Amino acid sequence: MPLSARPPSDGLPPRPTRPARPQAGGLALLLAAAALLGAAPGTSTAQTDAQTAAGSAVAGIVKRSVGDVSLERAGQRLPVRPGTVVQVGDTLRTGADGAAGLTLADDSRLSAGPGTELVLSTFRFDATTQDGQLLVSLWRGTLNLVTGLIGKKAPEQVKVQTRTVVLGVRGTEFIVDSTGATP
Amino acid sequence: MSRRPNPRRTGQPGAPLALAAALALAGCAAPVSDRVILLPQPDGAPSAVEVGAGAQRLRLDRPYAVAELRGGTLAPASTDAAAVRQQYGLLLSQQPAAPRHFTLPFESNAQRLAPGAEPVLAELRAALAAMPAPEVVVTGHTDRVGSLEANDRLSLARAEAVRELLVAAGVGRTQISVVGRGEREPLVPTADEVAEPRNRRVEIKLR
C-alpha cells in the first residue's frame, strides 16, 4: 500500500536522509536539559550505525568484571572491563578470583564465575524480527544465563553445551556448573 | 578429591550406597562433572530446561531442580536458594541488571517531545549514570496501516528521530542504537490496515 494512504496523523517521511531535528519548542526544552547535564553530544554516527547493521560484529557488551578476566579473539588476549565488546567466537576466561557479566544484543544476560572458560559459539539476532540463535559453550567453570528475546520468541534456538551435556532451554534463568569437567 | 564413580562398575556391592552418599553430599566437592540448576523466574512464571547427555534426557521444570552428571550418568537432585547463594555468590553477583524500559511522551510523529517528557528524561539520565557501560536501545513501532516493509522503514525513521532528541538531551550518541520493529509488536492488537494511534510509539530500553 502506498504511503499516501496512511492517515496524516501517522507517518514521518518514509526515509529521511538525516534524522529529523527537534523544532523550536522541543529544542528549548532539550537545550535546557543538555545545559543541565553539561554533556556534549556525540560527533559520529558511524559506530552506532555499524553496530546496528545486519551482521554486526558486536554480540554483547561486558557490564561487570572482578578479578582476573580476559577475552581471547583470534589468538589474541584482550583485557576485559565494563564496556568491552564481545564478538561471536570470543573465548571468555576468568581466573580463580575472577568473574564477569555481559549483556547480549537480544537482552540475554550471562555471567561467568571463577575458573571459567566459555565461548560465544553462535550468536545471531535480527532486532527487527527478533529471530536469532544462541549457543554458549561452557568448557569449564560456571555460567548463569538469563535468556532474552531470542529465547522468548523461539526457545529451541537457545542452547548451552558443556563437554558432556547439552541444554535445551525452555525457561529463562539457570546455572550450569562444569567445574568438575575433565578436558 | 573423591574418586569419580565409574558407571561400568555400578554392579559392585556398595556402589549404590556410595552413589547415595555422594548424592547426599551434592554441593561439596562431589564427583559431579556437570550440574544444571533451574532458577525461579522473578514473576513466578513456569520455566524449564531440558538437559541431555548422550542419549539420556532429564527435564527440570520446577525452581531449584538440579540435573547432575556423575560418571556419565544423568540424575535428578534439588537445591535451594540459600545453597545457591552460598555456592554461586560471585557468579550471581556479576549478572548484569535486567533491562529497564522508559516511555517518553512525544508530540505527533515523534518529532518533538511532549511537555511531560522532562521528568522521564531526568529519570532516564539518572538511570544511565548509575549503570556500568550502559546501552540505550530506541525501538520504533507503527500501526498496521501500510505494508510491512514501509512500516519497517517508518518505525526505524521514528526511532532515529528519537535518537536525535536523546542526543540533544545529553545522551551520548555512541551509547544509542536504533531498531525499527515495524508493525510486529502492536500495543493494541488490531486487524491489518487499522489506524491505531497507540501503536505508533517509540520505546526506550536501557541495559
mmCIF file of C-alpha atoms in Angstrom:
data_model
loop_
_atom_site.group_PDB
_atom_site.id
_atom_site.type_symbol
_atom_site.label_atom_id
_atom_site.label_comp_id
_atom_site.label_asym_id
_atom_site.label_seq_id
_atom_site.Cartn_x
_atom_site.Cartn_y
_atom_site.Cartn_z
ATOM 1 C CA MET A 1 0.000 0.000 0.000
ATOM 2 C CA PRO A 2 1.357 3.422 -0.882
ATOM 3 C CA LEU A 3 2.397 5.620 1.989
ATOM 4 C CA SER A 4 -0.040 8.295 0.858
ATOM 5 C CA ALA A 5 -2.855 6.030 2.083
ATOM 6 C CA ARG A 6 -1.555 6.437 5.611
ATOM 7 C CA PRO A 7 -3.632 8.710 7.842
ATOM 8 C CA PRO A 8 -1.963 12.083 8.069
ATOM 9 C CA SER A 9 -1.505 11.706 11.809
ATOM 10 C CA ASP A 10 0.830 8.747 11.315
ATOM 11 C CA GLY A 11 3.949 8.789 9.316
ATOM 12 C CA LEU A 12 7.188 10.588 9.105
ATOM 13 C CA PRO A 13 8.592 10.848 5.624
ATOM 14 C CA PRO A 14 9.406 7.265 4.631
ATOM 15 C CA ARG A 15 13.167 7.547 4.637
ATOM 16 C CA PRO A 16 14.707 10.798 5.755
ATOM 17 C CA THR A 17 18.345 11.010 4.757
ATOM 18 C CA ARG A 18 19.024 12.770 8.050
ATOM 19 C CA PRO A 19 17.064 12.200 11.207
ATOM 20 C CA ALA A 20 14.576 14.946 11.936
ATOM 21 C CA ARG A 21 15.804 17.738 14.148
ATOM 22 C CA PRO A 22 13.720 18.947 17.033
ATOM 23 C CA GLN A 23 11.681 22.056 16.299
ATOM 24 C CA ALA A 24 11.748 25.288 18.272
ATOM 25 C CA GLY A 25 9.634 24.359 21.327
ATOM 26 C CA GLY A 26 11.208 20.989 21.893
ATOM 27 C CA LEU A 27 14.644 22.338 21.187
ATOM 28 C CA ALA A 28 14.420 24.838 24.029
ATOM 29 C CA LEU A 29 13.469 22.081 26.427
ATOM 30 C CA LEU A 30 16.266 19.881 25.166
ATOM 31 C CA LEU A 31 18.883 22.614 25.283
ATOM 32 C CA ALA A 32 17.951 23.266 28.876
ATOM 33 C CA ALA A 33 18.351 19.564 29.563
ATOM 34 C CA ALA A 34 21.724 19.449 27.841
ATOM 35 C CA ALA A 35 22.924 22.503 29.740
ATOM 36 C CA LEU A 36 21.878 20.870 32.988
ATOM 37 C CA LEU A 37 23.972 17.853 32.184
ATOM 38 C CA GLY A 38 26.873 19.784 30.741
ATOM 39 C CA ALA A 39 27.221 16.964 28.256
ATOM 40 C CA ALA A 40 28.409 17.299 24.691
ATOM 41 C CA PRO A 41 26.517 15.412 22.016
ATOM 42 C CA GLY A 42 28.474 12.699 20.235
ATOM 43 C CA THR A 43 30.164 13.510 16.983
ATOM 44 C CA SER A 44 29.975 10.365 14.917
ATOM 45 C CA THR A 45 27.063 8.163 13.898
ATOM 46 C CA ALA A 46 29.275 5.642 12.159
ATOM 47 C CA GLN A 47 29.924 3.401 15.139
ATOM 48 C CA THR A 48 26.317 3.110 16.238
ATOM 49 C CA ASP A 49 25.140 2.544 12.690
ATOM 50 C CA ALA A 50 27.723 -0.190 12.232
ATOM 51 C CA GLN A 51 26.657 -1.830 15.491
ATOM 52 C CA THR A 52 23.028 -1.938 14.488
ATOM 53 C CA ALA A 53 23.605 -3.092 10.925
ATOM 54 C CA ALA A 54 22.915 -6.691 9.999
ATOM 55 C CA GLY A 55 25.945 -8.907 10.526
ATOM 56 C CA SER A 56 27.229 -6.640 13.256
ATOM 57 C CA ALA A 57 30.409 -7.715 14.963
ATOM 58 C CA VAL A 58 29.067 -6.610 18.330
ATOM 59 C CA ALA A 59 27.302 -9.512 20.003
ATOM 60 C CA GLY A 60 27.472 -8.225 23.541
ATOM 61 C CA ILE A 61 28.977 -5.768 25.995
ATOM 62 C CA VAL A 62 30.709 -6.596 29.262
ATOM 63 C CA LYS A 63 28.862 -4.894 32.116
ATOM 64 C CA ARG A 64 30.648 -6.175 35.181
ATOM 65 C CA SER A 65 34.008 -7.680 35.916
ATOM 66 C CA VAL A 66 36.055 -8.526 39.003
ATOM 67 C CA GLY A 67 39.469 -10.140 39.389
ATOM 68 C CA ASP A 68 41.343 -11.764 36.538
ATOM 69 C CA VAL A 69 39.196 -11.786 33.384
ATOM 70 C CA SER A 70 40.273 -11.838 29.743
ATOM 71 C CA LEU A 71 38.917 -12.371 26.252
ATOM 72 C CA GLU A 72 40.655 -14.365 23.576
ATOM 73 C CA ARG A 73 39.924 -13.343 19.999
ATOM 74 C CA ALA A 74 41.795 -14.769 17.022
ATOM 75 C CA GLY A 75 44.668 -15.895 19.231
ATOM 76 C CA GLN A 76 44.999 -12.524 20.959
ATOM 77 C CA ARG A 77 44.405 -11.975 24.636
ATOM 78 C CA LEU A 78 42.365 -8.857 25.351
ATOM 79 C CA PRO A 79 41.780 -7.228 28.730
ATOM 80 C CA VAL A 80 38.202 -7.083 29.953
ATOM 81 C CA ARG A 81 36.481 -4.218 31.730
ATOM 82 C CA PRO A 82 32.915 -2.880 31.706
ATOM 83 C CA GLY A 83 32.262 -1.660 28.162
ATOM 84 C CA THR A 84 34.434 -4.271 26.438
ATOM 85 C CA VAL A 85 32.773 -5.531 23.251
ATOM 86 C CA VAL A 86 32.231 -9.274 22.885
ATOM 87 C CA GLN A 87 32.092 -10.846 19.434
ATOM 88 C CA VAL A 88 30.946 -14.216 18.171
ATOM 89 C CA GLY A 89 33.745 -16.745 18.616
ATOM 90 C CA ASP A 90 35.334 -14.935 21.555
ATOM 91 C CA THR A 91 36.528 -17.019 24.482
ATOM 92 C CA LEU A 92 35.953 -15.530 27.933
ATOM 93 C CA ARG A 93 38.326 -16.701 30.667
ATOM 94 C CA THR A 94 38.251 -15.972 34.365
ATOM 95 C CA GLY A 95 40.917 -16.726 36.954
ATOM 96 C CA ALA A 96 40.367 -18.257 40.372
ATOM 97 C CA ASP A 97 39.253 -14.858 41.730
ATOM 98 C CA GLY A 98 37.616 -13.638 38.521
ATOM 99 C CA ALA A 99 34.025 -13.272 37.368
ATOM 100 C CA ALA A 100 32.288 -11.208 34.718
ATOM 101 C CA GLY A 101 28.854 -10.428 33.357
ATOM 102 C CA LEU A 102 27.759 -9.337 29.912
ATOM 103 C CA THR A 103 24.584 -8.462 28.065
ATOM 104 C CA LEU A 104 23.946 -9.705 24.534
ATOM 105 C CA ALA A 105 22.135 -7.749 21.838
ATOM 106 C CA ASP A 106 18.911 -9.709 22.417
ATOM 107 C CA ASP A 107 18.935 -8.764 26.151
ATOM 108 C CA SER A 108 20.260 -12.172 27.190
ATOM 109 C CA ARG A 109 22.366 -11.770 30.320
ATOM 110 C CA LEU A 110 25.247 -14.050 31.005
ATOM 111 C CA SER A 111 27.706 -14.237 33.850
ATOM 112 C CA ALA A 112 30.792 -16.387 34.253
ATOM 113 C CA GLY A 113 32.059 -17.428 37.673
ATOM 114 C CA PRO A 114 35.640 -18.124 38.815
ATOM 115 C CA GLY A 115 37.805 -20.559 36.871
ATOM 116 C CA THR A 116 35.622 -20.380 33.799
ATOM 117 C CA GLU A 117 36.296 -20.783 30.113
ATOM 118 C CA LEU A 118 33.354 -20.199 27.826
ATOM 119 C CA VAL A 119 32.901 -19.458 24.148
ATOM 120 C CA LEU A 120 30.149 -17.474 22.492
ATOM 121 C CA SER A 121 29.949 -20.100 19.762
ATOM 122 C CA THR A 122 26.873 -18.845 17.920
ATOM 123 C CA PHE A 123 25.023 -15.583 18.184
ATOM 124 C CA ARG A 124 22.731 -14.156 15.574
ATOM 125 C CA PHE A 125 19.993 -11.654 16.270
ATOM 126 C CA ASP A 126 17.793 -9.635 13.972
ATOM 127 C CA ALA A 127 16.458 -6.781 16.091
ATOM 128 C CA THR A 128 13.606 -6.109 13.663
ATOM 129 C CA THR A 129 12.164 -9.637 13.576
ATOM 130 C CA GLN A 130 13.753 -10.824 16.853
ATOM 131 C CA ASP A 131 14.788 -14.037 15.097
ATOM 132 C CA GLY A 132 18.138 -15.399 16.110
ATOM 133 C CA GLN A 133 20.219 -18.177 17.559
ATOM 134 C CA LEU A 134 22.426 -18.507 20.622
ATOM 135 C CA LEU A 135 24.893 -21.234 21.546
ATOM 136 C CA VAL A 136 27.193 -20.855 24.542
ATOM 137 C CA SER A 137 29.919 -23.442 25.107
ATOM 138 C CA LEU A 138 30.983 -23.782 28.731
ATOM 139 C CA TRP A 139 34.284 -25.668 28.654
ATOM 140 C CA ARG A 140 34.898 -25.285 32.377
ATOM 141 C CA GLY A 141 33.651 -23.285 35.327
ATOM 142 C CA THR A 142 30.215 -21.812 35.919
ATOM 143 C CA LEU A 143 27.649 -19.927 33.884
ATOM 144 C CA ASN A 144 24.461 -18.133 34.847
ATOM 145 C CA LEU A 145 22.245 -17.405 31.854
ATOM 146 C CA VAL A 146 19.080 -15.324 31.761
ATOM 147 C CA THR A 147 17.715 -15.736 28.264
ATOM 148 C CA GLY A 148 16.482 -12.752 26.295
ATOM 149 C CA LEU A 149 14.398 -12.028 23.216
ATOM 150 C CA ILE A 150 15.620 -14.982 21.138
ATOM 151 C CA GLY A 151 14.577 -17.368 23.892
ATOM 152 C CA LYS A 152 11.253 -15.611 24.271
ATOM 153 C CA LYS A 153 10.388 -15.953 20.609
ATOM 154 C CA ALA A 154 11.976 -19.326 19.822
ATOM 155 C CA PRO A 155 13.303 -21.169 22.903
ATOM 156 C CA GLU A 156 14.610 -24.019 20.741
ATOM 157 C CA GLN A 157 17.139 -21.575 19.261
ATOM 158 C CA VAL A 158 18.920 -21.164 22.622
ATOM 159 C CA LYS A 159 21.380 -23.840 23.671
ATOM 160 C CA VAL A 160 24.210 -24.287 26.148
ATOM 161 C CA GLN A 161 26.751 -27.074 25.846
ATOM 162 C CA THR A 162 29.468 -28.370 28.114
ATOM 163 C CA ARG A 163 31.946 -31.106 27.255
ATOM 164 C CA THR A 164 29.351 -33.703 28.133
ATOM 165 C CA VAL A 165 25.950 -32.059 28.445
ATOM 166 C CA VAL A 166 23.654 -30.181 26.081
ATOM 167 C CA LEU A 167 20.926 -27.937 27.430
ATOM 168 C CA GLY A 168 17.750 -27.146 25.583
ATOM 169 C CA VAL A 169 16.269 -24.087 27.161
ATOM 170 C CA ARG A 170 12.550 -23.805 27.863
ATOM 171 C CA GLY A 171 12.768 -21.186 30.571
ATOM 172 C CA THR A 172 14.727 -18.088 31.316
ATOM 173 C CA GLU A 173 17.236 -18.489 34.109
ATOM 174 C CA PHE A 174 19.574 -21.244 35.171
ATOM 175 C CA ILE A 175 23.088 -22.076 36.305
ATOM 176 C CA VAL A 176 25.383 -24.504 34.560
ATOM 177 C CA ASP A 177 28.325 -25.772 36.580
ATOM 178 C CA SER A 178 31.038 -27.621 34.733
ATOM 179 C CA THR A 179 33.666 -27.173 37.426
ATOM 180 C CA GLY A 180 34.220 -30.913 37.704
ATOM 181 C CA ALA A 181 34.660 -31.459 33.979
ATOM 182 C CA THR A 182 37.933 -33.007 32.850
ATOM 183 C CA PRO A 183 39.238 -31.891 29.469
ATOM 184 C CA MET B 1 39.029 -35.116 45.998
ATOM 185 C CA SER B 2 36.863 -38.231 45.968
ATOM 186 C CA ARG B 3 37.101 -40.850 43.289
ATOM 187 C CA ARG B 4 34.820 -40.424 40.285
ATOM 188 C CA PRO B 5 32.371 -43.379 40.187
ATOM 189 C CA ASN B 6 32.604 -45.422 37.045
ATOM 190 C CA PRO B 7 29.183 -46.357 35.658
ATOM 191 C CA ARG B 8 30.547 -49.629 34.238
ATOM 192 C CA ARG B 9 31.235 -50.807 37.783
ATOM 193 C CA THR B 10 27.908 -49.982 39.348
ATOM 194 C CA GLY B 11 27.268 -53.717 39.766
ATOM 195 C CA GLN B 12 29.834 -53.793 42.554
ATOM 196 C CA PRO B 13 28.464 -54.187 46.052
ATOM 197 C CA GLY B 14 28.487 -50.880 47.838
ATOM 198 C CA ALA B 15 28.335 -48.806 44.670
ATOM 199 C CA PRO B 16 24.674 -47.816 45.069
ATOM 200 C CA LEU B 17 25.396 -46.844 48.663
ATOM 201 C CA ALA B 18 28.398 -44.793 47.614
ATOM 202 C CA LEU B 19 26.259 -43.120 44.979
ATOM 203 C CA ALA B 20 23.560 -42.349 47.533
ATOM 204 C CA ALA B 21 26.180 -40.916 49.887
ATOM 205 C CA ALA B 22 27.613 -38.820 47.061
ATOM 206 C CA LEU B 23 24.132 -37.567 46.246
ATOM 207 C CA ALA B 24 23.611 -36.599 49.860
ATOM 208 C CA LEU B 25 26.844 -34.642 49.713
ATOM 209 C CA ALA B 26 25.967 -32.863 46.494
ATOM 210 C CA GLY B 27 27.253 -29.320 46.735
ATOM 211 C CA CYS B 28 30.567 -30.322 48.273
ATOM 212 C CA ALA B 29 33.456 -31.423 46.111
ATOM 213 C CA ALA B 30 31.370 -34.328 44.815
ATOM 214 C CA PRO B 31 32.438 -36.272 41.735
ATOM 215 C CA VAL B 32 29.999 -34.411 39.538
ATOM 216 C CA SER B 33 31.263 -33.303 36.148
ATOM 217 C CA ASP B 34 28.286 -31.127 35.290
ATOM 218 C CA ARG B 35 25.398 -29.666 37.193
ATOM 219 C CA VAL B 36 22.450 -27.673 35.897
ATOM 220 C CA ILE B 37 20.225 -25.721 38.277
ATOM 221 C CA LEU B 38 16.932 -24.200 37.185
ATOM 222 C CA LEU B 39 16.379 -20.867 38.915
ATOM 223 C CA PRO B 40 12.945 -19.347 39.579
ATOM 224 C CA GLN B 41 11.575 -16.644 37.293
ATOM 225 C CA PRO B 42 11.085 -13.310 39.038
ATOM 226 C CA ASP B 43 7.351 -13.327 38.242
ATOM 227 C CA GLY B 44 6.901 -16.989 39.191
ATOM 228 C CA ALA B 45 6.113 -17.944 35.579
ATOM 229 C CA PRO B 46 6.704 -21.578 34.612
ATOM 230 C CA SER B 47 10.158 -22.360 33.323
ATOM 231 C CA ALA B 48 12.070 -25.453 32.255
ATOM 232 C CA VAL B 49 15.377 -26.715 30.974
ATOM 233 C CA GLU B 50 15.888 -29.918 29.007
ATOM 234 C CA VAL B 51 19.236 -31.485 29.899
ATOM 235 C CA GLY B 52 20.753 -34.068 27.566
ATOM 236 C CA ALA B 53 23.851 -36.227 27.978
ATOM 237 C CA GLY B 54 24.322 -38.682 25.161
ATOM 238 C CA ALA B 55 21.006 -40.490 24.841
ATOM 239 C CA GLN B 56 19.911 -39.532 28.374
ATOM 240 C CA ARG B 57 17.387 -36.760 28.898
ATOM 241 C CA LEU B 58 16.254 -35.004 32.038
ATOM 242 C CA ARG B 59 13.721 -32.202 32.208
ATOM 243 C CA LEU B 60 13.946 -29.636 35.005
ATOM 244 C CA ASP B 61 10.674 -27.806 35.434
ATOM 245 C CA ARG B 62 10.469 -26.511 38.989
ATOM 246 C CA PRO B 63 12.688 -23.907 40.678
ATOM 247 C CA TYR B 64 15.921 -25.264 42.167
ATOM 248 C CA ALA B 65 15.546 -28.604 40.418
ATOM 249 C CA VAL B 66 19.011 -29.925 39.586
ATOM 250 C CA ALA B 67 20.407 -32.272 36.965
ATOM 251 C CA GLU B 68 23.758 -33.826 37.804
ATOM 252 C CA LEU B 69 26.058 -35.777 35.588
ATOM 253 C CA ARG B 70 28.316 -38.088 37.544
ATOM 254 C CA GLY B 71 30.433 -40.700 35.849
ATOM 255 C CA GLY B 72 28.370 -40.331 32.699
ATOM 256 C CA THR B 73 25.009 -40.877 34.407
ATOM 257 C CA LEU B 74 22.453 -38.086 34.491
ATOM 258 C CA ALA B 75 20.423 -37.941 37.698
ATOM 259 C CA PRO B 76 17.917 -35.539 39.268
ATOM 260 C CA ALA B 77 18.619 -33.684 42.504
ATOM 261 C CA SER B 78 17.488 -30.471 44.109
ATOM 262 C CA THR B 79 18.842 -27.484 45.956
ATOM 263 C CA ASP B 80 17.509 -24.266 47.480
ATOM 264 C CA ALA B 81 18.020 -20.531 47.343
ATOM 265 C CA ALA B 82 20.403 -20.371 50.303
ATOM 266 C CA ALA B 83 22.676 -23.110 48.961
ATOM 267 C CA VAL B 84 22.763 -21.483 45.525
ATOM 268 C CA ARG B 85 23.623 -18.107 47.058
ATOM 269 C CA GLN B 86 26.408 -19.658 49.056
ATOM 270 C CA GLN B 87 27.931 -21.714 46.279
ATOM 271 C CA TYR B 88 27.422 -19.331 43.364
ATOM 272 C CA GLY B 89 27.534 -15.934 45.071
ATOM 273 C CA LEU B 90 30.336 -14.451 42.952
ATOM 274 C CA LEU B 91 28.798 -15.799 39.733
ATOM 275 C CA LEU B 92 25.394 -14.299 40.539
ATOM 276 C CA SER B 93 26.887 -11.012 41.756
ATOM 277 C CA GLN B 94 28.263 -10.317 38.268
ATOM 278 C CA GLN B 95 24.961 -10.844 36.471
ATOM 279 C CA PRO B 96 24.086 -7.583 34.695
ATOM 280 C CA ALA B 97 20.889 -5.860 35.771
ATOM 281 C CA ALA B 98 17.699 -6.529 33.840
ATOM 282 C CA PRO B 99 16.925 -4.010 31.088
ATOM 283 C CA ARG B 100 14.804 -1.017 32.110
ATOM 284 C CA HIS B 101 12.084 0.367 29.918
ATOM 285 C CA PHE B 102 11.066 4.005 29.535
ATOM 286 C CA THR B 103 8.227 5.577 27.661
ATOM 287 C CA LEU B 104 8.798 9.156 26.561
ATOM 288 C CA PRO B 105 5.721 11.123 25.609
ATOM 289 C CA PHE B 106 6.013 12.634 22.135
ATOM 290 C CA GLU B 107 4.034 15.067 20.121
ATOM 291 C CA SER B 108 2.722 13.583 16.873
ATOM 292 C CA ASN B 109 5.207 11.784 14.640
ATOM 293 C CA ALA B 110 7.823 11.504 17.370
ATOM 294 C CA GLN B 111 9.461 14.674 16.064
ATOM 295 C CA ARG B 112 9.260 16.532 19.328
ATOM 296 C CA LEU B 113 8.995 15.645 22.987
ATOM 297 C CA ALA B 114 5.767 16.461 24.737
ATOM 298 C CA PRO B 115 5.924 18.879 27.680
ATOM 299 C CA GLY B 116 5.649 15.984 30.142
ATOM 300 C CA ALA B 117 8.852 14.408 28.849
ATOM 301 C CA GLU B 118 11.358 16.197 31.049
ATOM 302 C CA PRO B 119 10.754 14.224 34.283
ATOM 303 C CA VAL B 120 11.075 10.984 32.324
ATOM 304 C CA LEU B 121 14.275 12.244 30.678
ATOM 305 C CA ALA B 122 15.675 13.158 34.072
ATOM 306 C CA GLU B 123 14.896 9.672 35.363
ATOM 307 C CA LEU B 124 16.473 8.148 32.270
ATOM 308 C CA ARG B 125 19.662 10.158 32.687
ATOM 309 C CA ALA B 126 19.889 9.253 36.359
ATOM 310 C CA ALA B 127 19.489 5.564 35.500
ATOM 311 C CA LEU B 128 22.140 5.852 32.771
ATOM 312 C CA ALA B 129 24.590 7.472 35.149
ATOM 313 C CA ALA B 130 24.154 4.631 37.627
ATOM 314 C CA MET B 131 24.696 1.812 35.114
ATOM 315 C CA PRO B 132 28.015 0.242 34.105
ATOM 316 C CA ALA B 133 28.645 0.540 30.327
ATOM 317 C CA PRO B 134 25.030 1.427 29.606
ATOM 318 C CA GLU B 135 23.371 0.947 26.235
ATOM 319 C CA VAL B 136 20.260 2.746 25.075
ATOM 320 C CA VAL B 137 18.089 0.891 22.569
ATOM 321 C CA VAL B 138 15.458 3.027 20.864
ATOM 322 C CA THR B 139 12.746 0.944 19.180
ATOM 323 C CA GLY B 140 10.143 2.426 16.850
ATOM 324 C CA HIS B 141 6.737 0.879 16.234
ATOM 325 C CA THR B 142 3.919 1.606 13.799
ATOM 326 C CA ASP B 143 0.272 0.688 13.499
ATOM 327 C CA ARG B 144 -0.800 -1.766 10.804
ATOM 328 C CA VAL B 145 -1.671 0.761 8.103
ATOM 329 C CA GLY B 146 0.641 0.247 5.141
ATOM 330 C CA SER B 147 2.897 -2.585 4.041
ATOM 331 C CA LEU B 148 5.248 -4.468 6.362
ATOM 332 C CA GLU B 149 8.242 -3.034 4.511
ATOM 333 C CA ALA B 150 7.003 0.546 4.605
ATOM 334 C CA ASN B 151 6.300 0.206 8.320
ATOM 335 C CA ASP B 152 9.790 -1.194 8.910
ATOM 336 C CA ARG B 153 11.229 1.942 7.327
ATOM 337 C CA LEU B 154 8.813 4.207 9.125
ATOM 338 C CA SER B 155 9.475 2.670 12.536
ATOM 339 C CA LEU B 156 13.220 2.968 12.021
ATOM 340 C CA ALA B 157 12.895 6.602 10.975
ATOM 341 C CA ARG B 158 10.795 7.198 14.087
ATOM 342 C CA ALA B 159 13.495 5.611 16.272
ATOM 343 C CA GLU B 160 16.211 7.663 14.528
ATOM 344 C CA ALA B 161 14.282 10.849 15.187
ATOM 345 C CA VAL B 162 14.056 9.966 18.871
ATOM 346 C CA ARG B 163 17.758 9.187 18.938
ATOM 347 C CA GLU B 164 18.389 12.779 17.847
ATOM 348 C CA LEU B 165 16.153 14.019 20.644
ATOM 349 C CA LEU B 166 18.085 11.945 23.173
ATOM 350 C CA VAL B 167 21.444 13.116 21.833
ATOM 351 C CA ALA B 168 20.255 16.702 22.078
ATOM 352 C CA ALA B 169 19.191 15.940 25.654
ATOM 353 C CA GLY B 170 22.714 14.905 26.542
ATOM 354 C CA VAL B 171 22.744 11.138 25.942
ATOM 355 C CA GLY B 172 25.939 10.031 24.215
ATOM 356 C CA ARG B 173 25.299 9.117 20.583
ATOM 357 C CA THR B 174 27.571 6.091 20.643
ATOM 358 C CA GLN B 175 25.536 4.641 23.527
ATOM 359 C CA ILE B 176 22.385 4.619 21.423
ATOM 360 C CA SER B 177 21.269 2.030 18.902
ATOM 361 C CA VAL B 178 18.065 2.222 16.895
ATOM 362 C CA VAL B 179 15.645 -0.541 15.931
ATOM 363 C CA GLY B 180 12.570 -0.494 13.713
ATOM 364 C CA ARG B 181 10.114 -3.206 14.718
ATOM 365 C CA GLY B 182 7.571 -2.067 12.153
ATOM 366 C CA GLU B 183 4.047 -3.308 12.854
ATOM 367 C CA ARG B 184 5.135 -6.585 14.505
ATOM 368 C CA GLU B 185 4.571 -5.635 18.109
ATOM 369 C CA PRO B 186 1.361 -3.642 18.487
ATOM 370 C CA LEU B 187 0.485 -2.382 21.937
ATOM 371 C CA VAL B 188 -3.157 -2.821 20.984
ATOM 372 C CA PRO B 189 -3.798 -5.788 18.677
ATOM 373 C CA THR B 190 -5.753 -4.798 15.556
ATOM 374 C CA ALA B 191 -6.653 -6.204 12.155
ATOM 375 C CA ASP B 192 -4.376 -5.249 9.283
ATOM 376 C CA GLU B 193 -4.788 -1.737 7.880
ATOM 377 C CA VAL B 194 -6.389 -0.409 11.052
ATOM 378 C CA ALA B 195 -5.139 3.017 12.155
ATOM 379 C CA GLU B 196 -4.368 2.894 15.882
ATOM 380 C CA PRO B 197 -2.532 5.868 17.409
ATOM 381 C CA ARG B 198 -1.485 3.891 20.499
ATOM 382 C CA ASN B 199 0.545 1.573 18.293
ATOM 383 C CA ARG B 200 2.580 4.442 16.826
ATOM 384 C CA ARG B 201 5.164 4.740 19.502
ATOM 385 C CA VAL B 202 8.823 4.627 20.431
ATOM 386 C CA GLU B 203 10.149 2.595 23.327
ATOM 387 C CA ILE B 204 13.428 3.253 25.081
ATOM 388 C CA LYS B 205 15.317 0.470 26.745
ATOM 389 C CA LEU B 206 18.361 0.808 28.984
ATOM 390 C CA ARG B 207 20.608 -2.156 29.545
#
